[in-house]
PDB file of C-alpha atoms and ligand atoms in Angstrom:
ATOM      1  CA  MET A  22     -24.516  43.274  -4.489  1.00 82.00           C
ATOM      2  CA  ASN A  23     -21.567  45.009  -2.982  1.00 89.00           C
ATOM      3  CA  PRO A  24     -18.748  44.959  -5.493  1.00 92.00           C
ATOM      4  CA  ASP A  25     -16.105  44.252  -2.646  1.00 93.00           C
ATOM      5  CA  VAL A  26     -18.412  41.118  -1.551  1.00 95.00           C
ATOM      6  CA  ALA A  27     -18.674  40.023  -5.408  1.00 95.00           C
ATOM      7  CA  ALA A  28     -14.577  40.093  -5.702  1.00 96.00           C
ATOM      8  CA  LEU A  29     -14.309  38.276  -2.863  1.00 97.00           C
ATOM      9  CA  LEU A  30     -16.651  35.574  -4.017  1.00 97.00           C
ATOM     10  CA  ALA A  31     -14.367  35.343  -7.113  1.00 97.00           C
ATOM     11  CA  VAL A  32     -11.528  34.767  -4.598  1.00 98.00           C
ATOM     12  CA  GLN A  33     -13.063  32.357  -2.808  1.00 98.00           C
ATOM     13  CA  GLU A  34     -13.819  30.135  -6.044  1.00 98.00           C
ATOM     14  CA  ASP A  35     -10.023  30.013  -6.363  1.00 98.00           C
ATOM     15  CA  ASP A  36      -9.775  29.063  -2.928  1.00 97.00           C
ATOM     16  CA  LEU A  37     -12.312  26.062  -3.066  1.00 97.00           C
ATOM     17  CA  ARG A  38     -10.456  25.052  -6.381  1.00 97.00           C
ATOM     18  CA  THR A  39      -6.989  25.286  -4.365  1.00 97.00           C
ATOM     19  CA  TYR A  40      -8.423  22.962  -1.504  1.00 97.00           C
ATOM     20  CA  ASP A  41      -9.478  20.383  -4.366  1.00 97.00           C
ATOM     21  CA  LEU A  42      -5.846  20.460  -5.862  1.00 97.00           C
ATOM     22  CA  GLU A  43      -4.435  20.171  -2.501  1.00 96.00           C
ATOM     23  CA  ASP A  44      -6.443  17.027  -2.085  1.00 95.00           C
ATOM     24  CA  ARG A  45      -5.979  15.576  -5.202  1.00 95.00           C
ATOM     25  CA  LEU A  46      -2.135  15.996  -4.466  1.00 94.00           C
ATOM     26  CA  ASP A  47      -2.460  14.315  -1.060  1.00 92.00           C
ATOM     27  CA  ALA A  48      -4.221  11.291  -2.570  1.00 91.00           C
ATOM     28  CA  LEU A  49      -1.596  10.583  -4.905  1.00 89.00           C
ATOM     29  CA  ALA A  50       0.800   9.456  -2.294  1.00 81.00           C
ATOM     30  CA  PRO A  51      -1.310   6.546  -1.028  1.00 87.00           C
ATOM     31  CA  ARG A  52      -1.495   4.825  -4.248  1.00 81.00           C
ATOM     32  CA  LEU A  53       2.181   4.592  -4.235  1.00 81.00           C
ATOM     33  CA  GLY A  54       2.133   3.388  -0.584  1.00 87.00           C
ATOM     34  CA  ALA A  55      -0.505   0.372  -1.451  1.00 87.00           C
ATOM     35  CA  LEU A  56       1.781  -0.751  -4.403  1.00 85.00           C
ATOM     36  CA  GLU A  57       4.833  -0.718  -2.007  1.00 88.00           C
ATOM     37  CA  LYS A  58       2.822  -2.580   0.268  1.00 92.00           C
ATOM     38  CA  ASP A  59       2.078  -4.998  -2.303  1.00 90.00           C
ATOM     39  CA  ARG A  60       5.713  -5.688  -3.346  1.00 90.00           C
ATOM     40  CA  LYS A  61       6.730  -5.981   0.181  1.00 94.00           C
ATOM     41  CA  ARG A  62       4.382  -8.788   0.671  1.00 93.00           C
ATOM     42  CA  ALA A  63       5.437 -10.611  -2.586  1.00 92.00           C
ATOM     43  CA  GLU A  64       9.131 -10.146  -1.642  1.00 93.00           C
ATOM     44  CA  ASP A  65       8.411 -11.541   1.659  1.00 94.00           C
ATOM     45  CA  ALA A  66       6.289 -14.795   0.215  1.00 92.00           C
ATOM     46  CA  GLN A  67       9.652 -14.976  -2.293  1.00 92.00           C
ATOM     47  CA  ALA A  68      11.990 -15.143   0.303  1.00 93.00           C
ATOM     48  CA  GLN A  69       9.877 -17.663   2.559  1.00 93.00           C
ATOM     49  CA  ALA A  70       9.469 -19.783  -0.581  1.00 93.00           C
ATOM     50  CA  LYS A  71      13.346 -19.687  -1.132  1.00 95.00           C
ATOM     51  CA  GLN A  72      13.957 -20.576   2.419  1.00 96.00           C
ATOM     52  CA  GLN A  73      11.989 -23.546   2.146  1.00 96.00           C
ATOM     53  CA  VAL A  74      13.602 -24.696  -0.945  1.00 96.00           C
ATOM     54  CA  GLU A  75      16.845 -24.446   0.910  1.00 97.00           C
ATOM     55  CA  GLY A  76      15.658 -26.120   4.020  1.00 97.00           C
ATOM     56  CA  GLU A  77      13.964 -29.073   1.881  1.00 96.00           C
ATOM     57  CA  GLU A  78      17.477 -29.192   0.010  1.00 96.00           C
ATOM     58  CA  GLN A  79      19.550 -29.473   3.157  1.00 97.00           C
ATOM     59  CA  ARG A  80      16.986 -32.716   4.248  1.00 97.00           C
ATOM     60  CA  GLN A  81      17.403 -34.101   0.736  1.00 96.00           C
ATOM     61  CA  ARG A  82      21.125 -34.111   1.327  1.00 97.00           C
ATOM     62  CA  GLU A  83      20.851 -35.576   4.546  1.00 97.00           C
ATOM     63  CA  VAL A  84      18.748 -38.518   3.379  1.00 97.00           C
ATOM     64  CA  GLN A  85      20.582 -39.230   0.497  1.00 97.00           C
ATOM     65  CA  ASP A  86      23.681 -39.456   2.576  1.00 97.00           C
ATOM     66  CA  ARG A  87      21.971 -41.999   5.041  1.00 97.00           C
ATOM     67  CA  LEU A  88      20.559 -44.012   1.971  1.00 97.00           C
ATOM     68  CA  ARG A  89      24.131 -44.254   0.676  1.00 97.00           C
ATOM     69  CA  GLN A  90      25.448 -45.405   3.996  1.00 97.00           C
ATOM     70  CA  HIS A  91      22.687 -47.842   4.432  1.00 97.00           C
ATOM     71  CA  ARG A  92      23.041 -49.353   0.945  1.00 97.00           C
ATOM     72  CA  GLU A  93      27.095 -49.787   1.716  1.00 97.00           C
ATOM     73  CA  MET A  94      25.951 -51.474   4.658  1.00 95.00           C
ATOM     74  CA  ARG A  95      23.589 -53.761   2.652  1.00 96.00           C
ATOM     75  CA  ASP A  96      26.423 -54.509   0.248  1.00 96.00           C
ATOM     76  CA  LYS A  97      29.056 -55.275   3.017  1.00 95.00           C
ATOM     77  CA  SER A  98      26.593 -57.388   4.677  1.00 94.00           C
ATOM     78  CA  GLU A  99      25.547 -59.175   1.411  1.00 94.00           C
ATOM     79  CA  ALA A 100      29.662 -59.631   0.572  1.00 95.00           C
ATOM     80  CA  LEU A 101      29.968 -60.711   4.444  1.00 93.00           C
ATOM     81  CA  LEU A 102      27.387 -63.321   3.762  1.00 92.00           C
ATOM     82  CA  GLY A 103      29.147 -64.843   1.283  1.00 91.00           C
ATOM     83  CA  GLN A 104      32.159 -65.648   3.453  1.00 93.00           C
ATOM     84  CA  VAL A 105      30.245 -66.652   6.647  1.00 91.00           C
ATOM     85  CA  THR A 106      31.147 -70.000   7.992  1.00 92.00           C
ATOM     86  CA  SER A 107      28.549 -70.399  10.899  1.00 94.00           C
ATOM     87  CA  PRO A 108      25.092 -70.395  10.802  1.00 94.00           C
ATOM     88  CA  ARG A 109      25.067 -67.845  13.771  1.00 94.00           C
ATOM     89  CA  GLU A 110      27.339 -65.856  11.617  1.00 92.00           C
ATOM     90  CA  ALA A 111      24.968 -66.106   8.598  1.00 94.00           C
ATOM     91  CA  ALA A 112      21.963 -65.034  10.799  1.00 95.00           C
ATOM     92  CA  ALA A 113      23.721 -62.093  11.913  1.00 93.00           C
ATOM     93  CA  ALA A 114      24.658 -60.936   8.520  1.00 93.00           C
ATOM     94  CA  MET A 115      20.801 -61.726   7.331  1.00 95.00           C
ATOM     95  CA  ALA A 116      19.572 -59.522   9.936  1.00 95.00           C
ATOM     96  CA  GLN A 117      21.774 -56.735   9.072  1.00 94.00           C
ATOM     97  CA  ILE A 118      21.008 -56.821   5.558  1.00 95.00           C
ATOM     98  CA  ASP A 119      17.033 -56.745   6.679  1.00 96.00           C
ATOM     99  CA  GLN A 120      17.890 -53.971   8.523  1.00 96.00           C
ATOM    100  CA  ALA A 121      19.574 -51.942   6.173  1.00 96.00           C
ATOM    101  CA  LYS A 122      16.856 -52.958   3.395  1.00 97.00           C
ATOM    102  CA  ARG A 123      14.203 -51.458   5.926  1.00 97.00           C
ATOM    103  CA  PHE A 124      16.462 -48.425   5.953  1.00 97.00           C
ATOM    104  CA  ILE A 125      16.980 -48.062   2.343  1.00 97.00           C
ATOM    105  CA  ALA A 126      12.864 -48.254   1.383  1.00 98.00           C
ATOM    106  CA  ASP A 127      11.911 -45.435   4.218  1.00 97.00           C
ATOM    107  CA  GLU A 128      14.862 -43.186   2.777  1.00 97.00           C
ATOM    108  CA  GLU A 129      13.921 -44.209  -0.703  1.00 97.00           C
ATOM    109  CA  ARG A 130      10.535 -43.020  -0.364  1.00 97.00           C
ATOM    110  CA  ASP A 131      11.563 -40.056   1.748  1.00 96.00           C
ATOM    111  CA  VAL A 132      13.875 -38.952  -1.228  1.00 96.00           C
ATOM    112  CA  ASP A 133      10.793 -39.231  -3.385  1.00 96.00           C
ATOM    113  CA  THR A 134       8.474 -37.248  -1.444  1.00 96.00           C
ATOM    114  CA  LEU A 135      11.225 -34.490  -0.753  1.00 96.00           C
ATOM    115  CA  SER A 136      11.608 -34.409  -4.904  1.00 96.00           C
ATOM    116  CA  HIS A 137       8.312 -33.875  -5.215  1.00 97.00           C
ATOM    117  CA  ARG A 138       7.722 -31.205  -2.703  1.00 96.00           C
ATOM    118  CA  LEU A 139      10.912 -29.416  -4.190  1.00 96.00           C
ATOM    119  CA  THR A 140       9.422 -29.453  -7.658  1.00 96.00           C
ATOM    120  CA  GLU A 141       6.363 -27.553  -6.466  1.00 95.00           C
ATOM    121  CA  LEU A 142       8.531 -25.344  -4.183  1.00 94.00           C
ATOM    122  CA  ARG A 143      10.636 -24.416  -6.861  1.00 95.00           C
ATOM    123  CA  LYS A 144       7.797 -23.686  -9.220  1.00 95.00           C
ATOM    124  CA  SER A 145       6.418 -21.376  -6.429  1.00 92.00           C
ATOM    125  CA  VAL A 146       9.871 -19.815  -6.314  1.00 93.00           C
ATOM    126  CA  ILE A 147       9.542 -19.167  -9.895  1.00 94.00           C
ATOM    127  CA  GLU A 148       5.923 -17.910  -9.846  1.00 93.00           C
ATOM    128  CA  GLY A 149       6.896 -15.563  -7.091  1.00 92.00           C
ATOM    129  CA  GLU A 150       9.459 -14.026  -8.957  1.00 94.00           C
ATOM    130  CA  LYS A 151       7.379 -13.226 -11.426  1.00 94.00           C
ATOM    131  CA  ALA A 152       5.055 -11.737  -9.507  1.00 92.00           C
ATOM    132  CA  VAL A 153       7.617  -9.375  -7.730  1.00 93.00           C
ATOM    133  CA  LYS A 154       8.602  -8.241 -11.114  1.00 95.00           C
ATOM    134  CA  GLU A 155       5.283  -7.748 -12.155  1.00 94.00           C
ATOM    135  CA  ILE A 156       4.393  -5.520  -9.415  1.00 92.00           C
ATOM    136  CA  GLU A 157       7.776  -3.625  -9.738  1.00 92.00           C
ATOM    137  CA  ARG A 158       6.629  -3.115 -13.451  1.00 94.00           C
ATOM    138  CA  VAL A 159       3.586  -1.865 -12.415  1.00 91.00           C
ATOM    139  CA  GLN A 160       5.209   0.282  -9.915  1.00 90.00           C
ATOM    140  CA  HIS A 161       7.555   1.833 -12.170  1.00 92.00           C
ATOM    141  CA  GLU A 162       4.585   3.044 -14.465  1.00 93.00           C
ATOM    142  CA  THR A 163       2.540   4.085 -11.617  1.00 89.00           C
ATOM    143  CA  ARG A 164       5.356   6.163 -10.213  1.00 89.00           C
ATOM    144  CA  ALA A 165       5.754   7.668 -13.789  1.00 93.00           C
ATOM    145  CA  SER A 166       2.234   8.658 -13.846  1.00 92.00           C
ATOM    146  CA  LEU A 167       2.099   9.718 -10.478  1.00 91.00           C
ATOM    147  CA  ASP A 168       4.618  12.481 -11.195  1.00 92.00           C
ATOM    148  CA  ALA A 169       3.306  13.714 -14.394  1.00 95.00           C
ATOM    149  CA  ASP A 170      -0.510  13.865 -12.371  1.00 94.00           C
ATOM    150  CA  ARG A 171       1.609  15.497  -9.231  1.00 94.00           C
ATOM    151  CA  ALA A 172       3.337  18.119 -12.070  1.00 96.00           C
ATOM    152  CA  ALA A 173       0.088  18.774 -13.805  1.00 97.00           C
ATOM    153  CA  LEU A 174      -1.598  19.349 -10.533  1.00 97.00           C
ATOM    154  CA  GLN A 175       1.321  21.408  -9.026  1.00 97.00           C
ATOM    155  CA  LYS A 176       1.191  23.676 -12.032  1.00 98.00           C
ATOM    156  CA  GLU A 177      -2.535  24.070 -11.929  1.00 98.00           C
ATOM    157  CA  LEU A 178      -2.106  25.004  -8.295  1.00 98.00           C
ATOM    158  CA  THR A 179       0.424  27.395  -8.776  1.00 98.00           C
ATOM    159  CA  ASP A 180      -1.941  28.971 -11.544  1.00 98.00           C
ATOM    160  CA  VAL A 181      -4.765  29.152  -9.255  1.00 98.00           C
ATOM    161  CA  GLN A 182      -2.920  30.671  -6.672  1.00 97.00           C
ATOM    162  CA  ALA A 183      -1.534  33.468  -8.979  1.00 98.00           C
ATOM    163  CA  GLN A 184      -5.093  34.159  -9.981  1.00 98.00           C
ATOM    164  CA  ARG A 185      -6.356  34.030  -6.414  1.00 97.00           C
ATOM    165  CA  ASN A 186      -3.715  36.568  -5.429  1.00 97.00           C
ATOM    166  CA  LYS A 187      -4.520  38.904  -8.141  1.00 97.00           C
ATOM    167  CA  LYS A 188      -8.052  39.095  -7.390  1.00 97.00           C
ATOM    168  CA  ALA A 189      -7.575  39.423  -3.700  1.00 97.00           C
ATOM    169  CA  GLN A 190      -5.767  42.681  -4.537  1.00 97.00           C
ATOM    170  CA  GLY A 191      -9.481  43.835  -5.500  1.00 95.00           C
ATOM    171  CA  VAL A 192     -11.123  43.072  -2.106  1.00 96.00           C
ATOM    172  CA  SER A 193     -11.167  45.417   0.834  1.00 96.00           C
ATOM    173  CA  ARG A 194      -7.977  44.467   3.041  1.00 96.00           C
ATOM    174  CA  SER A 195     -10.547  44.331   5.829  1.00 95.00           C
ATOM    175  CA  LEU A 196     -13.024  42.123   4.449  1.00 96.00           C
ATOM    176  CA  LEU A 197     -10.219  40.058   3.132  1.00 97.00           C
ATOM    177  CA  GLN A 198      -8.575  39.318   6.336  1.00 96.00           C
ATOM    178  CA  ARG A 199     -11.830  38.351   8.039  1.00 96.00           C
ATOM    179  CA  TYR A 200     -12.637  36.031   5.169  1.00 97.00           C
ATOM    180  CA  ASP A 201      -9.112  34.279   5.440  1.00 97.00           C
ATOM    181  CA  ARG A 202      -9.381  33.958   9.430  1.00 96.00           C
ATOM    182  CA  ILE A 203     -12.719  31.873   8.807  1.00 96.00           C
ATOM    183  CA  ARG A 204     -11.530  30.339   6.044  1.00 95.00           C
ATOM    184  CA  SER A 205      -8.192  28.922   7.627  1.00 93.00           C
ATOM    185  CA  LYS A 206     -10.304  27.308  10.269  1.00 92.00           C
ATOM    186  CA  ARG A 207     -12.627  25.678   7.782  1.00 90.00           C
ATOM    187  CA  ARG A 208     -10.942  24.932   4.885  1.00 93.00           C
ATOM    188  CA  SER A 209     -14.005  25.225   2.915  1.00 94.00           C
ATOM    189  CA  ILE A 210     -16.539  27.882   2.061  1.00 96.00           C
ATOM    190  CA  ALA A 211     -16.433  30.599   4.677  1.00 97.00           C
ATOM    191  CA  LEU A 212     -18.804  33.390   2.691  1.00 97.00           C
ATOM    192  CA  PHE A 213     -22.535  32.311   2.285  1.00 97.00           C
ATOM    193  CA  PRO A 214     -25.489  34.428   1.261  1.00 96.00           C
ATOM    194  CA  LEU A 215     -28.718  34.883   3.283  1.00 95.00           C
ATOM    195  CA  ARG A 216     -30.902  32.609   2.240  1.00 94.00           C
ATOM    196  CA  GLY A 217     -34.353  34.259   3.092  1.00 92.00           C
ATOM    197  CA  GLN A 218     -33.911  35.243   6.893  1.00 93.00           C
ATOM    198  CA  SER A 219     -31.222  32.930   7.775  1.00 95.00           C
ATOM    199  CA  CYS A 220     -27.828  31.406   7.353  1.00 96.00           C
ATOM    200  CA  ALA A 221     -27.488  29.487   4.036  1.00 96.00           C
ATOM    201  CA  HIS A 222     -25.146  27.357   5.680  1.00 96.00           C
ATOM    202  CA  CYS A 223     -27.063  26.289   8.994  1.00 96.00           C
ATOM    203  CA  ASP A 224     -30.110  27.939   8.962  1.00 96.00           C
ATOM    204  CA  THR A 225     -29.868  30.218  12.095  1.00 96.00           C
ATOM    205  CA  ALA A 226     -32.221  33.113  11.806  1.00 95.00           C
ATOM    206  CA  ILE A 227     -30.695  36.527  11.541  1.00 94.00           C
ATOM    207  CA  PRO A 228     -32.706  39.251  13.022  1.00 93.00           C
ATOM    208  CA  VAL A 229     -34.273  41.760  10.875  1.00 93.00           C
ATOM    209  CA  GLN A 230     -32.484  44.524  12.046  1.00 93.00           C
ATOM    210  CA  ARG A 231     -29.083  42.990  11.097  1.00 93.00           C
ATOM    211  CA  ARG A 232     -30.894  41.846   7.587  1.00 93.00           C
ATOM    212  CA  SER A 233     -31.925  45.151   6.543  1.00 92.00           C
ATOM    213  CA  THR A 234     -28.319  46.657   7.513  1.00 92.00           C
ATOM    214  CA  MET A 235     -26.411  44.269   5.713  1.00 93.00           C
ATOM    215  CA  ALA A 236     -28.956  44.747   2.579  1.00 91.00           C
ATOM    216  CA  ALA A 237     -28.974  48.296   2.851  1.00 92.00           C
ATOM    217  CA  THR A 238     -25.074  48.879   3.146  1.00 91.00           C
ATOM    218  CA  GLY A 239     -23.532  45.600   1.453  1.00 90.00           C
ATOM    219  CA  ALA A 240     -21.897  44.728   5.030  1.00 91.00           C
ATOM    220  CA  THR A 241     -20.918  41.237   6.233  1.00 94.00           C
ATOM    221  CA  GLU A 242     -21.851  39.551   9.523  1.00 93.00           C
ATOM    222  CA  LEU A 243     -20.639  36.709  11.068  1.00 94.00           C
ATOM    223  CA  CYS A 244     -23.260  34.065  11.717  1.00 95.00           C
ATOM    224  CA  GLU A 245     -24.014  33.429  15.320  1.00 93.00           C
ATOM    225  CA  GLY A 246     -24.716  29.835  14.611  1.00 95.00           C
ATOM    226  CA  CYS A 247     -21.881  28.217  12.555  1.00 95.00           C
ATOM    227  CA  GLY A 248     -19.366  31.587  12.505  1.00 94.00           C
ATOM    228  CA  VAL A 249     -19.241  32.010   8.449  1.00 96.00           C
ATOM    229  CA  LEU A 250     -19.490  35.200   6.807  1.00 96.00           C
ATOM    230  CA  LEU A 251     -22.923  36.227   5.591  1.00 96.00           C
ATOM    231  CA  TYR A 252     -23.874  38.759   3.107  1.00 96.00           C
ATOM    232  CA  ALA A 253     -27.179  39.968   1.431  1.00 93.00           C
ATOM    233  CA  ALA A 254     -27.403  38.166  -2.105  1.00 85.00           C
ATOM    234  CA  GLU A 255     -29.972  40.897  -3.284  1.00 71.00           C
TER     235      GLU A 255
HETATM  236 ZN1   ZN B 321     -24.587  29.946  10.058  1.00 75.35          ZN
END
């Protein structure tokens, strides 16, 4: 094999490692993004539960106020009933007492329902707080591990690129430029061998004349089918 091509193949290997390292670096960011979404969702649920608690507490206070008023009304009417002098006044006081008692029964039921509901809601607020804390803990750990991963990948990337640049000095300038032009468009393998009579990448047949020149001189050729750089392997 042409030594220039052999040197370029070594460069290409480093380039492929570079792409892989870059992809792995890019893949780190979404992991944090997903956790951030989880946290946001848990916080929103938490805020909503808190708001519900506040709303129900407000309702409970209102019902309790009404209950107190109706109990007072009942007590007053009962006191009045002991002082009435006519059946008509007695009937009016009784009617007031009955009405107040109906309100009181309804409101006592409401207070009961609301306090059950508040117990449940407060529980879900506490659970929500725990969920948010847990996500934050995981997020913190993940961030630390991602930072470590990122640093390791970046170090590797720097090393590979330094090696690559050193190896690239062993490739003729014109071949390297040709290869880099194709590689920048593909971001993948750019230099392929001939496989039999064809391009090993796309199987387009290469005319015999060009093949024999490639074999004889070690020259590289562009594949007309897919645009990669071809070399004769033997
Ligand atoms: Zn091809």
